[in-house]
Short mmCIF file of C-alpha atoms in Angstrom, two decimals:
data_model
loop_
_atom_site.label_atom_id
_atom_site.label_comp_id
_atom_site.label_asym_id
_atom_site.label_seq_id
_atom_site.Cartn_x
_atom_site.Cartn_y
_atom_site.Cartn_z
CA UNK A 558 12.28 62.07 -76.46
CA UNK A 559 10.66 64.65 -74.05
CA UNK A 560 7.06 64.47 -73.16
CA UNK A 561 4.68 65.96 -75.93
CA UNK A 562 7.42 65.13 -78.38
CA UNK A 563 6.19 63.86 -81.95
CA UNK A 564 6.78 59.32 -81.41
CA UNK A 565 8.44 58.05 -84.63
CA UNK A 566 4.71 56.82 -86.12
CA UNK A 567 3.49 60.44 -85.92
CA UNK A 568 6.84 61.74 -87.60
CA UNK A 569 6.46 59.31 -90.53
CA UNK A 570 2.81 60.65 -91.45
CA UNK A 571 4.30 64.25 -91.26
CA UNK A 572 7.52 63.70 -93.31
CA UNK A 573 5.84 63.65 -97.14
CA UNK A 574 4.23 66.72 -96.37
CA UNK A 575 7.20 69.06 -95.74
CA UNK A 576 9.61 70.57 -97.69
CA UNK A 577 13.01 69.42 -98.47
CA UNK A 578 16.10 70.86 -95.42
CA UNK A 579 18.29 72.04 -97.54
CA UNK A 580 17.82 75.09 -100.73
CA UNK A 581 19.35 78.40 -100.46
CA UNK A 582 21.54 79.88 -97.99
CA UNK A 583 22.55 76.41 -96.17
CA UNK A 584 20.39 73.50 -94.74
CA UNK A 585 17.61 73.83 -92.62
CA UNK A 586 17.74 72.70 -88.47
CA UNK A 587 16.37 69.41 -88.64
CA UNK A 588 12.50 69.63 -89.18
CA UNK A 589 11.31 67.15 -86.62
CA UNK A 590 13.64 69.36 -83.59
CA UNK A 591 11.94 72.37 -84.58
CA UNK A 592 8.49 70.41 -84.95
CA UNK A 593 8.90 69.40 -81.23
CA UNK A 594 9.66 72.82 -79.98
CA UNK A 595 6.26 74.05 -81.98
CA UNK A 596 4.39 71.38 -80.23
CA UNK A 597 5.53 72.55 -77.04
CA UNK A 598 4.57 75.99 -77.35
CA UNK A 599 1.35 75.22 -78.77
CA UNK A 600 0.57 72.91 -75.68
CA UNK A 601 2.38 75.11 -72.95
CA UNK A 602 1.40 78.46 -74.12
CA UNK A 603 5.15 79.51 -73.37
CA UNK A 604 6.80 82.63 -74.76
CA UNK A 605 8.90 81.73 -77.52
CA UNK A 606 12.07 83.40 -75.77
CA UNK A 607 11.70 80.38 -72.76
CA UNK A 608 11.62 77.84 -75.05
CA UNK A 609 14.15 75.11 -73.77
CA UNK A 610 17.77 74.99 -75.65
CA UNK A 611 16.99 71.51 -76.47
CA UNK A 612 14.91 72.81 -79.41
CA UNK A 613 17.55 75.08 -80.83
CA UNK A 614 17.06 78.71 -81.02
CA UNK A 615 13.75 80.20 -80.36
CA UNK A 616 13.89 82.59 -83.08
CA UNK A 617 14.36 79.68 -85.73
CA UNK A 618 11.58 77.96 -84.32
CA UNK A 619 8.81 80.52 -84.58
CA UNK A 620 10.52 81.63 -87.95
CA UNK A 621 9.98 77.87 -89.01
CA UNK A 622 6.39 78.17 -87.74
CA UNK A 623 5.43 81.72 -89.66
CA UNK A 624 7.47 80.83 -92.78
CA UNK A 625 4.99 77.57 -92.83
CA UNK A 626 2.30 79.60 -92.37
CA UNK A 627 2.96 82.79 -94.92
CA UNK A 628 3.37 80.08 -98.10
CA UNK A 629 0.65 81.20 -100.77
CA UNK A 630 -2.69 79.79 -99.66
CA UNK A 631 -3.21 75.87 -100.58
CA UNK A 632 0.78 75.48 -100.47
CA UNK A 633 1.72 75.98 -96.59
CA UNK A 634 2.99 73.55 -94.70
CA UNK A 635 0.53 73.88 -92.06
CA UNK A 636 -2.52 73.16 -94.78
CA UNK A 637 -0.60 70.72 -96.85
CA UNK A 638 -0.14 68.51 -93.34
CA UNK A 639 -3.82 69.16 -92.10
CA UNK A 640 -4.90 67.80 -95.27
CA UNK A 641 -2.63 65.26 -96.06
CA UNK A 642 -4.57 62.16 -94.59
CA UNK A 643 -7.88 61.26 -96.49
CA UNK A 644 -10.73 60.61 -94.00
CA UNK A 645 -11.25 57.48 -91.86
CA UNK A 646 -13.81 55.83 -94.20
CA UNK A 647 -11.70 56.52 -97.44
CA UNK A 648 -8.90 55.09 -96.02
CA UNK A 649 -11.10 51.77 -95.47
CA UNK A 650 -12.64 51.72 -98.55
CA UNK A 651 -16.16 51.79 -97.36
CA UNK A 652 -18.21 51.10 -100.60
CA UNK A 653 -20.37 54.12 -99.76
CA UNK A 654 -17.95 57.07 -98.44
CA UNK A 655 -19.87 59.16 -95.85
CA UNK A 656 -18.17 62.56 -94.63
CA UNK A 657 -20.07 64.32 -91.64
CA UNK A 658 -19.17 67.88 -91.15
CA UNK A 659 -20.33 69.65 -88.02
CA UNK A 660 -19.98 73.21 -88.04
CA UNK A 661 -18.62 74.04 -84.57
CA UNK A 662 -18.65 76.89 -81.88
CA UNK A 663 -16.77 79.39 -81.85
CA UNK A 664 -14.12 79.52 -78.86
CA UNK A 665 -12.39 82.75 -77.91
CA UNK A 666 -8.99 84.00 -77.21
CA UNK A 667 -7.58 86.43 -74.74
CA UNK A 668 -5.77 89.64 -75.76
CA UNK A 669 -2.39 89.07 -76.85
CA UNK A 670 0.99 89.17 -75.84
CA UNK A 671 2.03 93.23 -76.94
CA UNK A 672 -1.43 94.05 -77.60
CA UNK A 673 -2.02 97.16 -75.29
CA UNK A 674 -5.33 97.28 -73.70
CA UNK A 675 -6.66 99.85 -76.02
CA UNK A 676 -9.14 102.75 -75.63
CA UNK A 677 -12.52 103.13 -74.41
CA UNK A 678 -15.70 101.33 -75.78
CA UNK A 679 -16.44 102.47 -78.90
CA UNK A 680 -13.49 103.59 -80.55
CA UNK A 681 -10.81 101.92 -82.83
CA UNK A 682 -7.84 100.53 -80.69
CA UNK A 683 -4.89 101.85 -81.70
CA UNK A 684 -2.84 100.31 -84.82
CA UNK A 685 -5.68 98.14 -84.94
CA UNK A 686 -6.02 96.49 -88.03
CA UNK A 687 -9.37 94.44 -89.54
CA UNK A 688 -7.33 91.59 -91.31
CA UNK A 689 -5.85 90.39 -87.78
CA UNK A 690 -8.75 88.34 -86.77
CA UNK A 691 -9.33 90.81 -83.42
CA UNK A 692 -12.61 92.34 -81.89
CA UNK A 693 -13.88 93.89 -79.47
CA UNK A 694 -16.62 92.19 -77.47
CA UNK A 695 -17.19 92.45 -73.53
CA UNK A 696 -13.75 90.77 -72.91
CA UNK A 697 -11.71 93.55 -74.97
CA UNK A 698 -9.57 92.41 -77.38
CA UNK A 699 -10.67 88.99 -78.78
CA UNK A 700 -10.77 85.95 -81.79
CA UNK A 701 -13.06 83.43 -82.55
CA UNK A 702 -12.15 80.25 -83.83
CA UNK A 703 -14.47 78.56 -86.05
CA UNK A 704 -14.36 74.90 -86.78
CA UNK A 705 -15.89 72.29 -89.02
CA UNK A 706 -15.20 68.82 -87.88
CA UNK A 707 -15.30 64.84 -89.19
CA UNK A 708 -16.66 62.51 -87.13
CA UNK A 709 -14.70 61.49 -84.55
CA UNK A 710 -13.11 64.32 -83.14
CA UNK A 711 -10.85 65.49 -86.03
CA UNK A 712 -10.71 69.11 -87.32
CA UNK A 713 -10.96 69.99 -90.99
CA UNK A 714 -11.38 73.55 -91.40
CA UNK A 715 -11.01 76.37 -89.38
CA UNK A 716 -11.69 80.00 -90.05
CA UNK A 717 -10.26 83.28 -87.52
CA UNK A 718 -12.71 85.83 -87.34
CA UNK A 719 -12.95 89.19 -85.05
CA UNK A 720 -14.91 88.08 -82.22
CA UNK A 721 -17.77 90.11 -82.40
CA UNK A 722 -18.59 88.56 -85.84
CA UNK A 723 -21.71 86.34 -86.04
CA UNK A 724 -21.83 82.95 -86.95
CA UNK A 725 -24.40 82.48 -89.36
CA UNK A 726 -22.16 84.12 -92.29
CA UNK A 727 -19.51 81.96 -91.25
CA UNK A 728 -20.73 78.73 -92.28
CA UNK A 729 -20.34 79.12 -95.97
CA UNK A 730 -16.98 80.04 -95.42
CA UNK A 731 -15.68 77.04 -93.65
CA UNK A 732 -17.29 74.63 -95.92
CA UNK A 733 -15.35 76.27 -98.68
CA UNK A 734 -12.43 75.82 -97.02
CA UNK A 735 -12.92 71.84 -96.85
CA UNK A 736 -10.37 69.58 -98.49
CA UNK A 737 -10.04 65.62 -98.04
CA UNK A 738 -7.57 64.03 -100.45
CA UNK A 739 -8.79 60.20 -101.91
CA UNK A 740 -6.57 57.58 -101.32
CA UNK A 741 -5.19 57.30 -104.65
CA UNK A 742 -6.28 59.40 -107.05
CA UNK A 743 -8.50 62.04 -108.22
CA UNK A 744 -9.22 65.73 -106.67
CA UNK A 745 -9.90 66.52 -103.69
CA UNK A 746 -13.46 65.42 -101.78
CA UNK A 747 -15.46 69.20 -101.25
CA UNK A 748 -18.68 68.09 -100.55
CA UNK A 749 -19.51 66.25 -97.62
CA UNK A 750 -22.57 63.92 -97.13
CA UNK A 751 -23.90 65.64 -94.25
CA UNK A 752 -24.33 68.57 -92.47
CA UNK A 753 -25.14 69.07 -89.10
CA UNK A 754 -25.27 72.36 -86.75
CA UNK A 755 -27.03 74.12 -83.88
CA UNK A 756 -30.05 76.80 -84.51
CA UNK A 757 -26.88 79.55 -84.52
CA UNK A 758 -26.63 78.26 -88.40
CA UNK A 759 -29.93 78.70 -89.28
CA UNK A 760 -30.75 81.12 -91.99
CA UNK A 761 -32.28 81.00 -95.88
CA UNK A 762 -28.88 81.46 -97.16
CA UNK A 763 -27.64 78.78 -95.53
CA UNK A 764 -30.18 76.11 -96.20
CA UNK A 765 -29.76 77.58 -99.57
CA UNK A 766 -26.42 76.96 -100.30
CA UNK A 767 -26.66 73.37 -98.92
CA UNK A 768 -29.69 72.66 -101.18
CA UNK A 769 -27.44 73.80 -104.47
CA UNK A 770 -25.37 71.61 -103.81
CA UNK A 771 -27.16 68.90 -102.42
CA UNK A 772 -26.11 68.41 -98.85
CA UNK A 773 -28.11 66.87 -97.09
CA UNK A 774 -28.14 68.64 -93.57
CA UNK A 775 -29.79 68.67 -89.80
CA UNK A 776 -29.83 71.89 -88.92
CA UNK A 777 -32.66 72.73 -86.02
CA UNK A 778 -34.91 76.18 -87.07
CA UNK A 779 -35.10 78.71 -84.23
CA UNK A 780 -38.91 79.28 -83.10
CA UNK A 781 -38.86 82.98 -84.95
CA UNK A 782 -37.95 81.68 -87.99
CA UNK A 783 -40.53 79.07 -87.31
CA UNK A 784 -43.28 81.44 -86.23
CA UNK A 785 -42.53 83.49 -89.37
CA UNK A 786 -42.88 80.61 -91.83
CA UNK A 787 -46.47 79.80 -90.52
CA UNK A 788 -47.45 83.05 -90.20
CA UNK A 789 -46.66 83.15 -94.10
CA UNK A 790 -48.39 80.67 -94.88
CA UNK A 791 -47.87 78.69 -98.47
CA UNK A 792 -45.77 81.34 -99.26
CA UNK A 793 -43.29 80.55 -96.23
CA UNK A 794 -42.16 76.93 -97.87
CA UNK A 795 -42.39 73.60 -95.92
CA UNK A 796 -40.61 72.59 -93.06
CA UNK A 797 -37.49 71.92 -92.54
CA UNK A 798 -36.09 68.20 -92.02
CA UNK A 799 -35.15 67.52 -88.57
CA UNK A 800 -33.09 63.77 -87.81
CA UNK A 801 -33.10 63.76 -83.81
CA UNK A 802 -30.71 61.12 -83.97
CA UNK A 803 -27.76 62.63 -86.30
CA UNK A 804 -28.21 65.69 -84.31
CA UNK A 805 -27.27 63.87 -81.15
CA UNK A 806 -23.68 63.52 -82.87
CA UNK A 807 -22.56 67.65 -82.22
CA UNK A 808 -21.35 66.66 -79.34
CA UNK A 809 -18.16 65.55 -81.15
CA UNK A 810 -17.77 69.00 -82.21
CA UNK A 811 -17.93 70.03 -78.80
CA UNK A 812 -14.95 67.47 -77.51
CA UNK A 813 -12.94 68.43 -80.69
CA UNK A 814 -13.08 72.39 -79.32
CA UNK A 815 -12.21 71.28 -75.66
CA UNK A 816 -9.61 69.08 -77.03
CA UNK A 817 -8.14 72.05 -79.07
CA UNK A 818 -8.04 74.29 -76.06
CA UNK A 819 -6.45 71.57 -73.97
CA UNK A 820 -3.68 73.72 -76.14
CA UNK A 821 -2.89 76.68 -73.54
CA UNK A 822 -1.84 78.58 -76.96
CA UNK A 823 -4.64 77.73 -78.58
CA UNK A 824 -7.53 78.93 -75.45
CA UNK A 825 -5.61 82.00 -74.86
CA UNK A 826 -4.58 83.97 -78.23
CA UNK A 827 -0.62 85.05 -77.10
CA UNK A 828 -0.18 85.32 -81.69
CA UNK A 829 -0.43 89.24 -82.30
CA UNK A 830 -0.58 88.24 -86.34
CA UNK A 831 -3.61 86.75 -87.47
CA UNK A 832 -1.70 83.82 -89.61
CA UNK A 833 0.74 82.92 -86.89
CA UNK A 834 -2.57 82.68 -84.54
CA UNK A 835 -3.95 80.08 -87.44
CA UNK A 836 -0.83 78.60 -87.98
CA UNK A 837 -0.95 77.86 -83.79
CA UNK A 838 -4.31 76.51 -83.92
CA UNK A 839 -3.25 73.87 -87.19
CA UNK A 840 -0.38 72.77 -85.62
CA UNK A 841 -2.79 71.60 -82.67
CA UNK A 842 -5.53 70.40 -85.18
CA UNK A 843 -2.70 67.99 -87.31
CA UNK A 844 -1.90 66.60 -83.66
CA UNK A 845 -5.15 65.57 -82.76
#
């Protein structure tokens, strides 16, 4: 087993949630050879051409890796293994299940591999297209990543954007997007107990959607939006609930995006397709 390589107690969580080898035109390289050759490029950052012989041939490794990724949407690979596991206090069988979700920042990535620089400031790069997840900011070329997180360092939804997109209408988005299976049955859990995120999430739409449906959430208001309210008066609504202490717990959002980029793939964007790029960033998310 090399070094990164999935240990036999990680490979038996992955198994149930991958297809079956064999189907149509012959049997499949085995899953967990081409699951350690994803690993490596997703940690290394390598181009898939230099990827050792030990892992078979690079091509049917990142073929494994986009097929995964291109299933219809709630069917992938990638999604069905990042959601596989129901949360830590599920698992336990706390009485009271409490899910914290943290909104994260976003984290960029460089311009990709075959990307060419593109034209000046304030044009449209050439073959540049909107659905790739690539913007141009003061960097060039670049992604965000944005992240919604359980307690305890573990990713459970991430979202691609261009990077000059804001935040603020990305929130809604990536609590959508959240799906923690219960331990035996019944659908999946939606709607966590908590919210918590920086000012950068602050907006009536926001606080609105969490209200509807009931999320309780500790989300700081920005001193505009707090000068506004008073200068409204009655008409500006009451304050907003702060808990100083839950708060203090975003900085395991924080670790869970440096422990992502500890992925070289993942802190520098070398994907030129959007889902490949997502598919790079899961396969580092079911590993943590």
């Amino acid at each position: 087993m090399g070094r990164g390589d999935l240990t036999n107690h990680e490979w038996s969580l992955l198994v149930p949630h991958l297809p079956s080898p064999g189907g149509r035109g012959g049997r499949w390289n085995d899953h967990r050879t081409v699951l350690n050759g994803i690993l490596l490029r997703v940690r290394t950052g390598v181009p898939w051409r230099d990827l050792p012989e030990r892992y078979g041939s690079w091509k049917t490794v990142y073929e494994r890796l986009r097929g995964w990724r291109r299933t219809a949407p709630g069917t992938g690979s990638c999604r069905r293994s990042g959601r596989g596991r129901p949360c830590r206090a599920d698992r336990l069988g706390h009485g009271r299940r409490r899910l914290d979700v943290l909104p994260g920042p976003p984290t960029r990535g460089r311009r990709p591999q075959g990307q060419a620089a593109g034209p000046e400031k304030g044009t449209t790069p050439r073959h540049h297209r909107p659905d790739e997840g690539l913007g141009r900011s003061r960097g060039g070329l670049t992604s965000k990543i944005h992240l919604a997180g359980e307690g305890g360092c573990r990713p459970m939804a991430l979202l691609i954007t261009p990077g000059q997109w804001g935040d603020v209408p990305q929130m809604i988005e990536i609590l959508d997007r959240i799906r923690v299976p219960r331990p035996l049955v019944g659908r999946p859990r939606t709607r966590p107990d908590h919210v918590s995120g920086d000012k950068a999430y602050s907006s009536r739409r926001n606080r609105r959607y969490l209200r509807r449906r009931r999320i309780k959430h500790t989300i700081p208001e920005p001193k505009d939006q707090r000068v506004n309210r008073r200068r409204r008066g009655s008409a500006g609504g009451r304050p907003v609930g702060f808990d100083r202490e839950r708060y203090r717990r975003r900085n395991e959002v924080e670790r869970t995006i440096n422990r992502l980029k500890n992925s070289r793939a993942v802190a520098t964007r070398y994907d030129k397709r959007a889902y490949v790029f997502h598919g790079t960033v899961t396969a580092a998310a079911v590993r943590l």
